[in-house]
Amino acid sequence: MAFASIFGRGFYTYKFLYNIYSSTDPTIYKASLSHNIILDSLLCHGIVGTGLIFYYIYIFFKGVADYREKLKAKSESYAISTFIVSVAVTLFFYGLIDTTIIFVQTGMIVLFIASGIGTEERKIKQLEDSERRKEE
């Protein structure tokens, strides 16, 4: 059991555990999803996997914040990074109280929105290139 808490039991662990415990006790509330993104992540990926996921999310949003500040300093629009953060915050709180984002279609939409950070990065690179040309 200690190994499972450290490294998790794999995807859809809650559903597997739900099927085991709900069949023995009819008073258990019928919910095949954990309705909590943190609980689901801890069950599926364990403490180590959840820590790695949160570290990656931290690094990603640190980059988003850096791009936003660079664009703000140059008086440019930073609407895409604001949109990415607002969608992520909404999905996180939605994941805490309702269904987690585990479905393929929803995951692809989230990845599509998150990939919008590339446009901010490209805009910063173009601004820096044009500033370099002006200096030459």
Coordinates of N, CA, C and O in Angstrom, one line a residue:
M1 N 0.8 -1.2 0.0 CA 0.0 0.0 0.0 C 0.9 1.3 0.0 O 0.5 2.3 -0.6
A2 N 2.0 1.2 0.7 CA 2.9 2.4 0.7 C 3.4 2.7 -0.7 O 3.5 3.9 -1.1
F3 N 3.7 1.7 -1.5 CA 4.2 1.9 -2.8 C 3.1 2.6 -3.7 O 3.4 3.5 -4.4
A4 N 1.9 2.2 -3.5 CA 0.8 2.8 -4.2 C 0.6 4.3 -3.9 O 0.3 5.1 -4.7
S5 N 0.8 4.6 -2.6 CA 0.6 6.0 -2.2 C 1.8 6.9 -2.7 O 1.6 8.1 -2.9
I6 N 2.9 6.3 -2.9 CA 4.1 7.1 -3.4 C 4.0 7.2 -4.9 O 4.2 8.3 -5.4
F7 N 3.7 6.1 -5.6 CA 3.8 6.2 -7.1 C 2.4 6.0 -7.7 O 2.3 6.1 -9.0
G8 N 1.3 5.8 -7.0 CA 0.0 5.8 -7.5 C -0.3 4.4 -8.1 O 0.5 3.5 -8.1
R9 N -1.5 4.2 -8.6 CA -2.0 3.0 -9.1 C -2.3 3.0 -10.6 O -2.8 2.0 -11.1
G10 N -2.1 4.1 -11.2 CA -2.4 4.2 -12.7 C -3.7 5.0 -12.9 O -4.5 5.3 -12.0
F11 N -4.0 5.2 -14.2 CA -5.2 5.9 -14.6 C -6.5 5.2 -14.2 O -6.5 3.9 -14.2
Y12 N -7.5 6.0 -13.9 CA -8.8 5.5 -13.6 C -8.8 4.6 -12.3 O -9.6 3.7 -12.1
T13 N -7.9 4.9 -11.4 CA -7.8 4.2 -10.1 C -9.1 4.4 -9.3 O -9.6 3.5 -8.7
Y14 N -9.6 5.7 -9.3 CA -10.8 5.9 -8.5 C -12.0 5.0 -9.0 O -12.7 4.5 -8.1
K15 N -12.1 4.9 -10.3 CA -13.2 4.1 -10.8 C -13.0 2.6 -10.4 O -14.0 1.9 -10.0
F16 N -11.8 2.2 -10.4 CA -11.5 0.8 -10.0 C -11.8 0.6 -8.5 O -12.5 -0.4 -8.2
L17 N -11.4 1.5 -7.7 CA -11.7 1.4 -6.2 C -13.2 1.6 -6.0 O -13.7 0.9 -5.1
Y18 N -13.8 2.4 -6.7 CA -15.3 2.7 -6.5 C -16.0 1.4 -6.8 O -16.9 1.0 -6.1
N19 N -15.6 0.7 -7.9 CA -16.3 -0.6 -8.2 C -16.1 -1.7 -7.1 O -17.0 -2.4 -6.8
I20 N -14.9 -1.7 -6.5 CA -14.7 -2.6 -5.4 C -15.5 -2.3 -4.2 O -16.2 -3.2 -3.7
Y21 N -15.5 -1.0 -3.7 CA -16.1 -0.7 -2.5 C -17.6 -0.5 -2.6 O -18.4 -0.7 -1.7
S22 N -18.1 0.0 -3.8 CA -19.6 0.2 -3.9 C -20.3 -1.1 -4.0 O -21.5 -1.2 -3.7
S23 N -19.7 -2.2 -4.5 CA -20.4 -3.4 -4.6 C -20.6 -4.1 -3.3 O -21.5 -4.9 -3.1
T24 N -19.8 -3.8 -2.3 CA -19.9 -4.4 -0.9 C -20.8 -3.6 0.0 O -21.3 -4.1 1.0
D25 N -20.9 -2.3 -0.3 CA -21.7 -1.4 0.6 C -22.7 -0.6 -0.2 O -22.3 0.4 -0.9
P26 N -24.0 -1.0 -0.2 CA -25.0 -0.2 -1.0 C -25.3 1.2 -0.5 O -25.9 1.9 -1.3
T27 N -24.8 1.6 0.6 CA -25.0 3.0 1.1 C -24.0 4.0 0.5 O -24.2 5.2 0.7
I28 N -23.0 3.5 -0.2 CA -22.0 4.4 -0.7 C -22.6 5.2 -1.9 O -23.3 4.6 -2.7
Y29 N -22.4 6.5 -1.9 CA -22.9 7.3 -2.9 C -22.4 6.9 -4.3 O -21.2 6.6 -4.5
K30 N -23.3 6.8 -5.3 CA -22.9 6.3 -6.6 C -22.2 7.4 -7.4 O -22.9 8.3 -8.0
A31 N -20.9 7.4 -7.4 CA -20.1 8.4 -8.2 C -18.9 7.7 -8.8 O -18.0 7.3 -8.0
S32 N -18.9 7.5 -10.1 CA -17.8 6.8 -10.7 C -16.6 7.7 -11.0 O -15.6 7.2 -11.4
L33 N -16.7 9.0 -10.7 CA -15.6 9.9 -10.9 C -15.3 10.5 -9.5 O -16.2 10.7 -8.7
S34 N -14.1 10.9 -9.2 CA -13.7 11.4 -7.9 C -14.2 12.8 -7.6 O -14.3 13.1 -6.5
H35 N -14.5 13.6 -8.6 CA -15.0 14.9 -8.5 C -14.0 15.8 -7.7 O -14.4 16.8 -7.1
N36 N -12.7 15.5 -7.8 CA -11.7 16.3 -7.2 C -10.4 16.0 -7.9 O -9.9 14.9 -7.9
I37 N -9.9 17.0 -8.6 CA -8.7 16.8 -9.5 C -7.4 16.4 -8.6 O -6.6 15.7 -9.1
I38 N -7.3 16.9 -7.4 CA -6.2 16.6 -6.6 C -6.3 15.2 -6.1 O -5.3 14.4 -6.1
L39 N -7.4 14.8 -5.6 CA -7.6 13.4 -5.2 C -7.4 12.4 -6.3 O -6.7 11.4 -6.2
D40 N -7.9 12.8 -7.5 CA -7.7 11.9 -8.6 C -6.3 11.8 -9.0 O -5.8 10.7 -9.3
S41 N -5.6 12.9 -9.0 CA -4.1 12.9 -9.3 C -3.3 12.1 -8.3 O -2.4 11.3 -8.6
L42 N -3.7 12.2 -7.0 CA -2.9 11.5 -6.0 C -3.2 10.0 -6.1 O -2.3 9.2 -5.9
L43 N -4.4 9.6 -6.4 CA -4.7 8.2 -6.6 C -4.1 7.6 -7.8 O -3.5 6.5 -7.7
C44 N -4.1 8.3 -8.9 CA -3.6 7.8 -10.1 C -2.0 7.8 -10.2 O -1.4 6.9 -10.7
H45 N -1.5 8.9 -9.8 CA 0.0 9.2 -10.0 C 0.8 9.1 -8.7 O 2.0 9.2 -8.7
G46 N 0.1 9.1 -7.5 CA 0.8 9.1 -6.3 C 1.4 10.5 -5.9 O 1.2 11.4 -6.6
I47 N 2.1 10.5 -4.8 CA 2.7 11.7 -4.4 C 3.8 12.2 -5.3 O 3.9 13.4 -5.7
V48 N 4.6 11.3 -5.8 CA 5.7 11.6 -6.7 C 5.2 12.2 -8.0 O 5.6 13.2 -8.5
G49 N 4.3 11.5 -8.7 CA 3.7 11.9 -9.9 C 2.9 13.2 -9.8 O 3.1 14.1 -10.7
T50 N 2.2 13.4 -8.8 CA 1.4 14.6 -8.6 C 2.4 15.8 -8.4 O 2.2 16.9 -8.9
G51 N 3.5 15.5 -7.6 CA 4.5 16.6 -7.4 C 5.1 17.0 -8.7 O 5.3 18.2 -9.0
L52 N 5.4 16.0 -9.6 CA 6.0 16.3 -10.9 C 5.0 17.1 -11.8 O 5.4 18.0 -12.5
I53 N 3.8 16.7 -11.7 CA 2.7 17.4 -12.5 C 2.6 18.8 -12.1 O 2.6 19.8 -12.9
F54 N 2.6 19.1 -10.7 CA 2.5 20.4 -10.2 C 3.7 21.2 -10.5 O 3.6 22.4 -10.7
Y55 N 4.9 20.6 -10.5 CA 6.1 21.3 -10.8 C 6.1 21.7 -12.3 O 6.5 22.9 -12.6
Y56 N 5.6 20.9 -13.2 CA 5.5 21.2 -14.6 C 4.6 22.4 -14.8 O 4.8 23.3 -15.6
I57 N 3.4 22.3 -14.1 CA 2.4 23.4 -14.2 C 3.0 24.7 -13.7 O 2.8 25.8 -14.3
Y58 N 3.8 24.6 -12.6 CA 4.5 25.8 -12.1 C 5.4 26.4 -13.1 O 5.4 27.7 -13.3
I59 N 6.2 25.6 -13.7 CA 7.2 26.1 -14.7 C 6.5 26.7 -15.9 O 6.9 27.8 -16.4
F60 N 5.4 26.1 -16.4 CA 4.7 26.6 -17.5 C 4.1 28.0 -17.2 O 4.2 28.9 -18.0
F61 N 3.4 28.1 -16.0 CA 2.8 29.4 -15.7 C 3.8 30.4 -15.3 O 3.6 31.6 -15.4
K62 N 5.0 30.0 -14.9 CA 6.1 31.0 -14.7 C 6.5 31.6 -16.0 O 6.7 32.8 -16.1
G63 N 6.6 30.7 -17.0 CA 6.9 31.2 -18.4 C 5.8 32.1 -18.9 O 6.1 33.2 -19.5
V64 N 4.5 31.8 -18.7 CA 3.4 32.6 -19.1 C 3.5 34.0 -18.4 O 3.3 35.0 -19.1
A65 N 3.8 34.0 -17.1 CA 3.9 35.3 -16.4 C 5.1 36.1 -16.9 O 5.0 37.3 -17.1
D66 N 6.2 35.4 -17.3 CA 7.3 36.2 -17.8 C 7.0 36.8 -19.2 O 7.3 38.0 -19.4
Y67 N 6.3 36.0 -20.1 CA 5.9 36.6 -21.4 C 4.9 37.7 -21.2 O 5.0 38.8 -21.9
R68 N 4.0 37.6 -20.2 CA 3.1 38.7 -20.0 C 3.8 39.9 -19.5 O 3.4 41.0 -20.0
E69 N 4.7 39.8 -18.6 CA 5.4 41.0 -18.1 C 6.3 41.6 -19.2 O 6.4 42.9 -19.3
K70 N 6.9 40.8 -20.1 CA 7.7 41.4 -21.2 C 6.8 42.2 -22.2 O 7.2 43.2 -22.6
L71 N 5.6 41.6 -22.5 CA 4.7 42.3 -23.4 C 4.1 43.5 -22.7 O 4.0 44.6 -23.4
K72 N 3.8 43.5 -21.5 CA 3.3 44.6 -20.7 C 4.3 45.7 -20.7 O 4.0 46.9 -20.8
A73 N 5.6 45.4 -20.5 CA 6.7 46.4 -20.5 C 6.9 47.1 -21.8 O 7.3 48.2 -21.9
K74 N 6.5 46.4 -22.9 CA 6.7 47.0 -24.2 C 5.3 47.6 -24.7 O 5.2 47.9 -25.9
S75 N 4.4 47.7 -23.8 CA 3.0 48.2 -24.1 C 2.3 47.5 -25.3 O 1.7 48.1 -26.1
E76 N 2.5 46.2 -25.3 CA 1.9 45.3 -26.3 C 0.7 44.5 -25.6 O 0.6 44.4 -24.4
S77 N -0.2 44.0 -26.4 CA -1.3 43.2 -25.9 C -0.8 41.9 -25.4 O 0.0 41.2 -26.0
Y78 N -1.3 41.5 -24.2 CA -1.0 40.2 -23.6 C -2.3 39.4 -23.4 O -2.4 38.7 -22.4
A79 N -3.3 39.6 -24.3 CA -4.6 38.9 -24.1 C -4.5 37.4 -24.1 O -5.3 36.8 -23.4
I80 N -3.6 36.8 -24.9 CA -3.6 35.4 -25.0 C -3.1 34.8 -23.7 O -3.6 33.8 -23.2
S81 N -2.0 35.4 -23.1 CA -1.6 34.8 -21.8 C -2.6 35.0 -20.7 O -2.8 34.1 -19.8
T82 N -3.4 36.1 -20.7 CA -4.4 36.3 -19.8 C -5.5 35.3 -20.0 O -6.1 34.7 -19.0
F83 N -5.8 35.0 -21.2 CA -6.8 33.9 -21.5 C -6.4 32.6 -21.1 O -7.2 31.8 -20.5
I84 N -5.1 32.2 -21.3 CA -4.6 30.9 -20.8 C -4.7 30.8 -19.3 O -5.2 29.8 -18.8
V85 N -4.3 31.8 -18.6 CA -4.4 31.8 -17.1 C -5.9 31.7 -16.7 O -6.2 30.9 -15.8
S86 N -6.8 32.5 -17.3 CA -8.2 32.4 -16.9 C -8.8 31.1 -17.1 O -9.5 30.6 -16.3
V87 N -8.5 30.4 -18.2 CA -9.0 29.1 -18.5 C -8.4 28.1 -17.5 O -9.2 27.2 -17.0
A88 N -7.2 28.2 -17.2 CA -6.5 27.2 -16.3 C -7.1 27.4 -14.9 O -7.4 26.4 -14.2
V89 N -7.3 28.6 -14.4 CA -7.8 28.8 -13.1 C -9.3 28.3 -13.0 O -9.7 27.6 -12.1
T90 N -10.0 28.5 -14.1 CA -11.4 28.0 -14.1 C -11.5 26.5 -14.1 O -12.2 25.9 -13.4
L91 N -10.6 25.9 -14.9 CA -10.6 24.4 -15.0 C -10.1 23.8 -13.7 O -10.6 22.8 -13.2
F92 N -9.2 24.5 -13.0 CA -8.7 24.0 -11.7 C -9.8 24.0 -10.7 O -10.0 23.0 -10.0
F93 N -10.5 25.1 -10.6 CA -11.6 25.2 -9.6 C -12.7 24.3 -10.0 O -13.4 23.7 -9.1
Y94 N -13.0 24.2 -11.2 CA -14.0 23.2 -11.7 C -13.6 21.8 -11.3 O -14.4 21.0 -10.9
G95 N -12.3 21.5 -11.5 CA -11.8 20.2 -11.2 C -11.9 19.9 -9.7 O -11.9 18.7 -9.3
L96 N -11.8 20.9 -8.8 CA -11.9 20.7 -7.4 C -13.3 20.3 -6.9 O -13.5 19.6 -5.9
I97 N -14.3 20.8 -7.6 CA -15.7 20.6 -7.2 C -16.6 19.7 -8.0 O -17.6 19.3 -7.6
D98 N -16.1 19.4 -9.2 CA -16.9 18.6 -10.1 C -16.0 17.6 -10.8 O -15.1 17.1 -10.3
T99 N -16.3 17.4 -12.1 CA -15.6 16.4 -12.9 C -14.1 16.8 -13.2 O -13.9 18.0 -13.6
T100 N -13.2 15.9 -13.1 CA -11.8 16.2 -13.5 C -11.7 16.2 -15.0 O -12.5 15.6 -15.7
I101 N -10.7 16.8 -15.5 CA -10.5 17.0 -16.9 C -9.6 15.8 -17.4 O -8.4 15.9 -17.5
I102 N -10.3 14.6 -17.6 CA -9.6 13.4 -18.0 C -10.0 12.9 -19.4 O -9.4 12.0 -19.9
F103 N -11.0 13.5 -20.0 CA -11.4 13.0 -21.2 C -10.6 13.5 -22.4 O -10.0 14.6 -22.3
V104 N -10.4 12.7 -23.4 CA -9.6 13.1 -24.5 C -10.0 14.4 -25.2 O -9.1 15.2 -25.4
Q105 N -11.2 14.6 -25.4 CA -11.7 15.8 -26.1 C -11.4 17.0 -25.3 O -10.9 18.0 -25.8
T106 N -11.7 17.0 -24.0 CA -11.5 18.1 -23.1 C -10.0 18.4 -23.0 O -9.5 19.5 -23.0
G107 N -9.2 17.3 -22.9 CA -7.8 17.5 -22.8 C -7.2 18.1 -24.0 O -6.3 19.0 -23.9
M108 N -7.7 17.8 -25.2 CA -7.1 18.3 -26.4 C -7.5 19.8 -26.5 O -6.7 20.6 -27.0
I109 N -8.7 20.2 -26.0 CA -9.0 21.6 -26.0 C -8.1 22.4 -25.1 O -7.6 23.5 -25.5
V110 N -7.8 21.9 -23.9 CA -7.0 22.5 -23.0 C -5.5 22.6 -23.5 O -4.9 23.7 -23.4
L111 N -5.0 21.6 -24.2 CA -3.7 21.7 -24.8 C -3.7 22.7 -25.9 O -2.7 23.4 -26.1
F112 N -4.7 22.7 -26.7 CA -4.8 23.7 -27.8 C -4.8 25.1 -27.2 O -4.0 26.0 -27.8
I113 N -5.5 25.4 -26.2 CA -5.5 26.7 -25.6 C -4.1 27.0 -25.0 O -3.5 28.1 -25.2
A114 N -3.5 26.1 -24.3 CA -2.2 26.3 -23.7 C -1.1 26.5 -24.7 O -0.1 27.2 -24.5
S115 N -1.3 25.9 -25.9 CA -0.3 26.1 -26.9 C -0.3 27.5 -27.5 O 0.6 27.9 -28.2
G116 N -1.3 28.3 -27.1 CA -1.3 29.7 -27.6 C -0.2 30.5 -27.0 O 0.1 31.6 -27.5
I117 N 0.5 30.0 -26.0 CA 1.7 30.8 -25.5 C 2.7 30.9 -26.5 O 3.5 31.9 -26.5
G118 N 2.8 30.1 -27.5 CA 3.7 30.2 -28.6 C 3.6 31.5 -29.4 O 4.5 32.0 -29.9
T119 N 2.3 32.0 -29.5 CA 2.1 33.2 -30.2 C 2.7 34.4 -29.4 O 3.2 35.3 -30.0
E120 N 2.6 34.3 -28.1 CA 3.2 35.4 -27.3 C 4.7 35.4 -27.4 O 5.3 36.4 -27.5
E121 N 5.3 34.1 -27.4 CA 6.7 34.0 -27.5 C 7.2 34.5 -28.9 O 8.2 35.2 -28.9
R122 N 6.4 34.2 -29.9 CA 6.8 34.7 -31.2 C 6.7 36.2 -31.3 O 7.6 36.9 -31.9
K123 N 5.7 36.8 -30.7 CA 5.5 38.3 -30.7 C 6.7 38.9 -30.0 O 7.2 39.9 -30.4
I124 N 7.1 38.4 -28.8 CA 8.3 38.9 -28.1 C 9.5 38.8 -29.0 O 10.3 39.8 -29.0
K125 N 9.7 37.7 -29.6 CA 10.9 37.5 -30.5 C 10.9 38.5 -31.6 O 12.0 39.1 -31.9
Q126 N 9.8 38.8 -32.2 CA 9.7 39.8 -33.3 C 10.0 41.2 -32.8 O 10.7 42.0 -33.5
L127 N 9.4 41.5 -31.6 CA 9.7 42.8 -31.0 C 11.2 43.0 -30.7 O 11.8 44.1 -31.0
E128 N 11.8 42.0 -30.2 CA 13.2 42.1 -29.9 C 14.1 42.2 -31.1 O 15.1 42.9 -31.2
D129 N 13.7 41.4 -32.2 CA 14.4 41.5 -33.5 C 14.3 42.9 -34.1 O 15.2 43.5 -34.6
S130 N 13.1 43.5 -34.0 CA 12.9 44.8 -34.6 C 13.7 45.9 -33.8 O 14.2 46.8 -34.3
E131 N 13.8 45.7 -32.5 CA 14.6 46.6 -31.6 C 16.1 46.5 -32.0 O 16.8 47.5 -32.0
R132 N 16.5 45.3 -32.2 CA 17.9 45.1 -32.6 C 18.2 45.7 -33.9 O 19.3 46.3 -34.1
R133 N 17.3 45.6 -34.9 CA 17.5 46.2 -36.2 C 17.6 47.7 -36.1 O 18.3 48.4 -36.8
K134 N 16.8 48.3 -35.2 CA 16.8 49.8 -35.0 C 18.1 50.2 -34.5 O 18.6 51.3 -34.8
E135 N 18.7 49.4 -33.6 CA 20.0 49.8 -33.0 C 21.1 49.7 -34.0 O 22.1 50.4 -33.8
E136 N 21.0 48.9 -35.0 CA 22.1 48.7 -36.0 C 22.1 49.8 -37.0 O 22.2 50.7 -37.3

